């Protein structure tokens, strides 16, 4: 059993993180905060269960654990702007935790069922995060869409690994009376939990909305969806001339207004600037450019950075910040991808300096 109260230390750290996120992002990160608090409660219960062998917690631990994958999925689904779930669909997500709760309180009879349900939940939600075709995030900074998707994949893999660990843990109890349980729980709760928390945190910190914008954006989004539903059916693609017209408007906005220099630019903000539905902008970019809107936006930013590298004495740090990149590493990566040179190499070549 765990002799060192590491789970309690982890719970305390998670509580501090939840408080920090609540203060920094009171509106955008509500679900991530709930998820972090749930993880803190879970690690605390594990610590109490394995340090003091409190029998009642044997029933509580699997119930709390069953809520973690569902909540993680909701965090990413909301960030992607997925449509609100119908009541039956919403209740369906709670079916797993309800069954785990029932099996937990009939522990002596349904021990194997409880373990099987937990493993299934982690695997199912892990696969959902890996395979679900969420819509293009509308309230996430366009510069962070790719990193958000990477975070989503990390969360999916962590859930899948957690499911495997739960299965191995059940086998360990069956064959070895839990001889290796402490090591597996230490790995699961002290390494995997922080990883999935970090991935979910990325969701909360990727949105650029203020408190007032959250309400306004939701109202406008709902109204726009209702108007579109009345005027036209759901479309999977645009007419070629319509898609080209949208790209032309996008290009004009970028070149004349330099909208790409807004570090908090989102698909919804872009939609408001162009007076074109966000999903049509995304469809047009994918259809004509075969890229997502984030990569197209970075092309404008890199062109701007190239011009500054050639015609100014600004430092590379000043240039990447003026180009609206969030980090220097992301700027260097995108610059190298598009030019096959580092910013320093490009400046030396373009200016003919030694």
PDB file of N, CA and C in Angstrom, residues 235-289:
ATOM      1  N   UNK A 235     -25.316  21.901 -45.155  1.00  0.00           N
ATOM      2  CA  UNK A 235     -24.537  21.589 -46.354  1.00  0.00           C
ATOM      3  C   UNK A 235     -23.175  21.044 -45.976  1.00  0.00           C
ATOM      4  N   UNK A 236     -22.714  20.094 -46.765  1.00  0.00           N
ATOM      5  CA  UNK A 236     -21.401  19.512 -46.534  1.00  0.00           C
ATOM      6  C   UNK A 236     -20.323  20.217 -47.334  1.00  0.00           C
ATOM      7  N   UNK A 237     -20.736  20.976 -48.366  1.00  0.00           N
ATOM      8  CA  UNK A 237     -19.764  21.719 -49.170  1.00  0.00           C
ATOM      9  C   UNK A 237     -20.450  22.944 -49.769  1.00  0.00           C
ATOM     10  N   UNK A 238     -19.626  23.849 -50.291  1.00  0.00           N
ATOM     11  CA  UNK A 238     -20.131  25.068 -50.912  1.00  0.00           C
ATOM     12  C   UNK A 238     -19.945  24.997 -52.419  1.00  0.00           C
ATOM     13  N   UNK A 239     -20.727  25.787 -53.133  1.00  0.00           N
ATOM     14  CA  UNK A 239     -20.489  25.928 -54.574  1.00  0.00           C
ATOM     15  C   UNK A 239     -19.115  26.563 -54.760  1.00  0.00           C
ATOM     16  N   UNK A 240     -18.438  26.200 -55.860  1.00  0.00           N
ATOM     17  CA  UNK A 240     -17.070  26.672 -56.069  1.00  0.00           C
ATOM     18  C   UNK A 240     -16.979  28.199 -56.061  1.00  0.00           C
ATOM     19  N   UNK A 241     -17.893  28.843 -56.767  1.00  0.00           N
ATOM     20  CA  UNK A 241     -17.844  30.314 -56.825  1.00  0.00           C
ATOM     21  C   UNK A 241     -18.128  30.942 -55.462  1.00  0.00           C
ATOM     22  N   UNK A 242     -18.986  30.288 -54.667  1.00  0.00           N
ATOM     23  CA  UNK A 242     -19.292  30.791 -53.322  1.00  0.00           C
ATOM     24  C   UNK A 242     -18.072  30.655 -52.415  1.00  0.00           C
ATOM     25  N   UNK A 243     -17.392  29.513 -52.502  1.00  0.00           N
ATOM     26  CA  UNK A 243     -16.196  29.294 -51.697  1.00  0.00           C
ATOM     27  C   UNK A 243     -15.090  30.271 -52.078  1.00  0.00           C
ATOM     28  N   UNK A 244     -14.924  30.503 -53.388  1.00  0.00           N
ATOM     29  CA  UNK A 244     -13.894  31.446 -53.854  1.00  0.00           C
ATOM     30  C   UNK A 244     -14.198  32.868 -53.400  1.00  0.00           C
ATOM     31  N   UNK A 245     -15.479  33.244 -53.385  1.00  0.00           N
ATOM     32  CA  UNK A 245     -15.871  34.586 -52.941  1.00  0.00           C
ATOM     33  C   UNK A 245     -15.545  34.779 -51.456  1.00  0.00           C
ATOM     34  N   UNK A 246     -15.770  33.732 -50.668  1.00  0.00           N
ATOM     35  CA  UNK A 246     -15.452  33.804 -49.238  1.00  0.00           C
ATOM     36  C   UNK A 246     -13.951  33.947 -49.036  1.00  0.00           C
ATOM     37  N   UNK A 247     -13.160  33.175 -49.805  1.00  0.00           N
ATOM     38  CA  UNK A 247     -11.694  33.272 -49.702  1.00  0.00           C
ATOM     39  C   UNK A 247     -11.213  34.649 -50.118  1.00  0.00           C
ATOM     40  N   UNK A 248     -11.871  35.239 -51.124  1.00  0.00           N
ATOM     41  CA  UNK A 248     -11.492  36.581 -51.568  1.00  0.00           C
ATOM     42  C   UNK A 248     -11.768  37.609 -50.465  1.00  0.00           C
ATOM     43  N   UNK A 249     -12.909  37.492 -49.818  1.00  0.00           N
ATOM     44  CA  UNK A 249     -13.242  38.397 -48.710  1.00  0.00           C
ATOM     45  C   UNK A 249     -12.273  38.219 -47.549  1.00  0.00           C
ATOM     46  N   UNK A 250     -11.912  36.961 -47.278  1.00  0.00           N
ATOM     47  CA  UNK A 250     -10.954  36.670 -46.213  1.00  0.00           C
ATOM     48  C   UNK A 250      -9.593  37.286 -46.535  1.00  0.00           C
ATOM     49  N   UNK A 251      -9.154  37.127 -47.774  1.00  0.00           N
ATOM     50  CA  UNK A 251      -7.855  37.667 -48.182  1.00  0.00           C
ATOM     51  C   UNK A 251      -7.842  39.194 -48.096  1.00  0.00           C
ATOM     52  N   UNK A 252      -8.941  39.820 -48.497  1.00  0.00           N
ATOM     53  CA  UNK A 252      -9.024  41.282 -48.433  1.00  0.00           C
ATOM     54  C   UNK A 252      -8.954  41.763 -46.980  1.00  0.00           C
ATOM     55  N   UNK A 253      -9.649  41.057 -46.096  1.00  0.00           N
ATOM     56  CA  UNK A 253      -9.628  41.425 -44.687  1.00  0.00           C
ATOM     57  C   UNK A 253      -8.219  41.300 -44.106  1.00  0.00           C
ATOM     58  N   UNK A 254      -7.528  40.235 -44.485  1.00  0.00           N
ATOM     59  CA  UNK A 254      -6.182  40.009 -43.962  1.00  0.00           C
ATOM     60  C   UNK A 254      -5.192  41.039 -44.496  1.00  0.00           C
ATOM     61  N   UNK A 255      -5.284  41.371 -45.766  1.00  0.00           N
ATOM     62  CA  UNK A 255      -4.301  42.268 -46.376  1.00  0.00           C
ATOM     63  C   UNK A 255      -4.589  43.744 -46.072  1.00  0.00           C
ATOM     64  N   UNK A 256      -5.864  44.118 -46.080  1.00  0.00           N
ATOM     65  CA  UNK A 256      -6.196  45.529 -45.872  1.00  0.00           C
ATOM     66  C   UNK A 256      -6.306  45.893 -44.395  1.00  0.00           C
ATOM     67  N   UNK A 257      -6.857  44.995 -43.598  1.00  0.00           N
ATOM     68  CA  UNK A 257      -7.070  45.286 -42.178  1.00  0.00           C
ATOM     69  C   UNK A 257      -6.047  44.601 -41.265  1.00  0.00           C
ATOM     70  N   UNK A 258      -5.249  43.706 -41.846  1.00  0.00           N
ATOM     71  CA  UNK A 258      -4.269  42.937 -41.067  1.00  0.00           C
ATOM     72  C   UNK A 258      -4.926  42.276 -39.847  1.00  0.00           C
ATOM     73  N   UNK A 259      -6.062  41.645 -40.086  1.00  0.00           N
ATOM     74  CA  UNK A 259      -6.798  40.991 -38.997  1.00  0.00           C
ATOM     75  C   UNK A 259      -5.988  39.872 -38.354  1.00  0.00           C
ATOM     76  N   UNK A 260      -5.038  39.312 -39.099  1.00  0.00           N
ATOM     77  CA  UNK A 260      -4.216  38.211 -38.568  1.00  0.00           C
ATOM     78  C   UNK A 260      -3.349  38.660 -37.397  1.00  0.00           C
ATOM     79  N   UNK A 261      -3.179  39.975 -37.206  1.00  0.00           N
ATOM     80  CA  UNK A 261      -2.326  40.476 -36.127  1.00  0.00           C
ATOM     81  C   UNK A 261      -3.033  40.479 -34.773  1.00  0.00           C
ATOM     82  N   UNK A 262      -4.288  40.082 -34.765  1.00  0.00           N
ATOM     83  CA  UNK A 262      -5.023  39.935 -33.506  1.00  0.00           C
ATOM     84  C   UNK A 262      -4.653  38.586 -32.889  1.00  0.00           C
ATOM     85  N   UNK A 263      -3.917  38.558 -31.756  1.00  0.00           N
ATOM     86  CA  UNK A 263      -3.505  37.283 -31.173  1.00  0.00           C
ATOM     87  C   UNK A 263      -4.669  36.468 -30.633  1.00  0.00           C
ATOM     88  N   UNK A 264      -5.810  37.123 -30.400  1.00  0.00           N
ATOM     89  CA  UNK A 264      -6.985  36.436 -29.867  1.00  0.00           C
ATOM     90  C   UNK A 264      -8.037  36.150 -30.937  1.00  0.00           C
ATOM     91  N   UNK A 265      -7.624  36.189 -32.182  1.00  0.00           N
ATOM     92  CA  UNK A 265      -8.568  35.963 -33.274  1.00  0.00           C
ATOM     93  C   UNK A 265      -9.126  34.543 -33.223  1.00  0.00           C
ATOM     94  N   UNK A 266     -10.444  34.443 -33.267  1.00  0.00           N
ATOM     95  CA  UNK A 266     -11.121  33.150 -33.295  1.00  0.00           C
ATOM     96  C   UNK A 266     -11.978  33.070 -34.550  1.00  0.00           C
ATOM     97  N   UNK A 267     -12.489  31.888 -34.806  1.00  0.00           N
ATOM     98  CA  UNK A 267     -13.348  31.710 -35.979  1.00  0.00           C
ATOM     99  C   UNK A 267     -14.620  32.540 -35.847  1.00  0.00           C
ATOM    100  N   UNK A 268     -15.134  32.656 -34.640  1.00  0.00           N
ATOM    101  CA  UNK A 268     -16.336  33.459 -34.432  1.00  0.00           C
ATOM    102  C   UNK A 268     -16.067  34.944 -34.642  1.00  0.00           C
ATOM    103  N   UNK A 269     -14.925  35.431 -34.169  1.00  0.00           N
ATOM    104  CA  UNK A 269     -14.573  36.836 -34.390  1.00  0.00           C
ATOM    105  C   UNK A 269     -14.375  37.106 -35.882  1.00  0.00           C
ATOM    106  N   UNK A 270     -13.755  36.157 -36.549  1.00  0.00           N
ATOM    107  CA  UNK A 270     -13.560  36.275 -37.989  1.00  0.00           C
ATOM    108  C   UNK A 270     -14.909  36.309 -38.705  1.00  0.00           C
ATOM    109  N   UNK A 271     -15.831  35.491 -38.219  1.00  0.00           N
ATOM    110  CA  UNK A 271     -17.174  35.453 -38.789  1.00  0.00           C
ATOM    111  C   UNK A 271     -17.869  36.802 -38.660  1.00  0.00           C
ATOM    112  N   UNK A 272     -17.715  37.429 -37.484  1.00  0.00           N
ATOM    113  CA  UNK A 272     -18.354  38.725 -37.277  1.00  0.00           C
ATOM    114  C   UNK A 272     -17.723  39.802 -38.158  1.00  0.00           C
ATOM    115  N   UNK A 273     -16.420  39.740 -38.350  1.00  0.00           N
ATOM    116  CA  UNK A 273     -15.736  40.734 -39.183  1.00  0.00           C
ATOM    117  C   UNK A 273     -16.157  40.619 -40.650  1.00  0.00           C
ATOM    118  N   UNK A 274     -16.368  39.385 -41.101  1.00  0.00           N
ATOM    119  CA  UNK A 274     -16.715  39.156 -42.507  1.00  0.00           C
ATOM    120  C   UNK A 274     -18.218  39.106 -42.749  1.00  0.00           C
ATOM    121  N   UNK A 275     -18.994  39.002 -41.658  1.00  0.00           N
ATOM    122  CA  UNK A 275     -20.455  38.827 -41.771  1.00  0.00           C
ATOM    123  C   UNK A 275     -20.785  37.571 -42.572  1.00  0.00           C
ATOM    124  N   UNK A 276     -20.006  36.536 -42.328  1.00  0.00           N
ATOM    125  CA  UNK A 276     -20.201  35.234 -42.978  1.00  0.00           C
ATOM    126  C   UNK A 276     -20.230  34.181 -41.875  1.00  0.00           C
ATOM    127  N   UNK A 277     -21.164  33.225 -41.910  1.00  0.00           N
ATOM    128  CA  UNK A 277     -21.207  32.189 -40.882  1.00  0.00           C
ATOM    129  C   UNK A 277     -19.867  31.466 -40.725  1.00  0.00           C
ATOM    130  N   UNK A 278     -19.506  31.199 -39.483  1.00  0.00           N
ATOM    131  CA  UNK A 278     -18.202  30.605 -39.190  1.00  0.00           C
ATOM    132  C   UNK A 278     -17.996  29.278 -39.909  1.00  0.00           C
ATOM    133  N   UNK A 279     -19.039  28.463 -39.959  1.00  0.00           N
ATOM    134  CA  UNK A 279     -18.876  27.142 -40.576  1.00  0.00           C
ATOM    135  C   UNK A 279     -18.633  27.263 -42.086  1.00  0.00           C
ATOM    136  N   UNK A 280     -19.198  28.330 -42.710  1.00  0.00           N
ATOM    137  CA  UNK A 280     -18.970  28.512 -44.145  1.00  0.00           C
ATOM    138  C   UNK A 280     -17.537  28.971 -44.423  1.00  0.00           C
ATOM    139  N   UNK A 281     -16.979  29.785 -43.525  1.00  0.00           N
ATOM    140  CA  UNK A 281     -15.573  30.182 -43.674  1.00  0.00           C
ATOM    141  C   UNK A 281     -14.679  28.955 -43.584  1.00  0.00           C
ATOM    142  N   UNK A 282     -14.927  28.128 -42.579  1.00  0.00           N
ATOM    143  CA  UNK A 282     -14.133  26.913 -42.399  1.00  0.00           C
ATOM    144  C   UNK A 282     -14.253  25.981 -43.599  1.00  0.00           C
ATOM    145  N   UNK A 283     -15.486  25.822 -44.105  1.00  0.00           N
ATOM    146  CA  UNK A 283     -15.723  24.956 -45.263  1.00  0.00           C
ATOM    147  C   UNK A 283     -15.008  25.486 -46.502  1.00  0.00           C
ATOM    148  N   UNK A 284     -15.077  26.804 -46.704  1.00  0.00           N
ATOM    149  CA  UNK A 284     -14.462  27.406 -47.889  1.00  0.00           C
ATOM    150  C   UNK A 284     -12.950  27.240 -47.876  1.00  0.00           C
ATOM    151  N   UNK A 285     -12.340  27.452 -46.720  1.00  0.00           N
ATOM    152  CA  UNK A 285     -10.886  27.314 -46.596  1.00  0.00           C
ATOM    153  C   UNK A 285     -10.468  25.867 -46.853  1.00  0.00           C
ATOM    154  N   UNK A 286     -11.186  24.936 -46.265  1.00  0.00           N
ATOM    155  CA  UNK A 286     -10.870  23.514 -46.481  1.00  0.00           C
ATOM    156  C   UNK A 286     -11.064  23.112 -47.936  1.00  0.00           C
ATOM    157  N   UNK A 287     -12.106  23.661 -48.551  1.00  0.00           N
ATOM    158  CA  UNK A 287     -12.464  23.293 -49.919  1.00  0.00           C
ATOM    159  C   UNK A 287     -11.466  23.842 -50.946  1.00  0.00           C
ATOM    160  N   UNK A 288     -11.049  25.093 -50.772  1.00  0.00           N
ATOM    161  CA  UNK A 288     -10.163  25.736 -51.747  1.00  0.00           C
ATOM    162  C   UNK A 288      -8.691  25.506 -51.431  1.00  0.00           C
ATOM    163  N   UNK A 289      -8.345  25.627 -50.165  1.00  0.00           N
ATOM    164  CA  UNK A 289      -6.936  25.563 -49.783  1.00  0.00           C
ATOM    165  C   UNK A 289      -6.509  24.195 -49.267  1.00  0.00           C
TER     166      UNK A 289
END
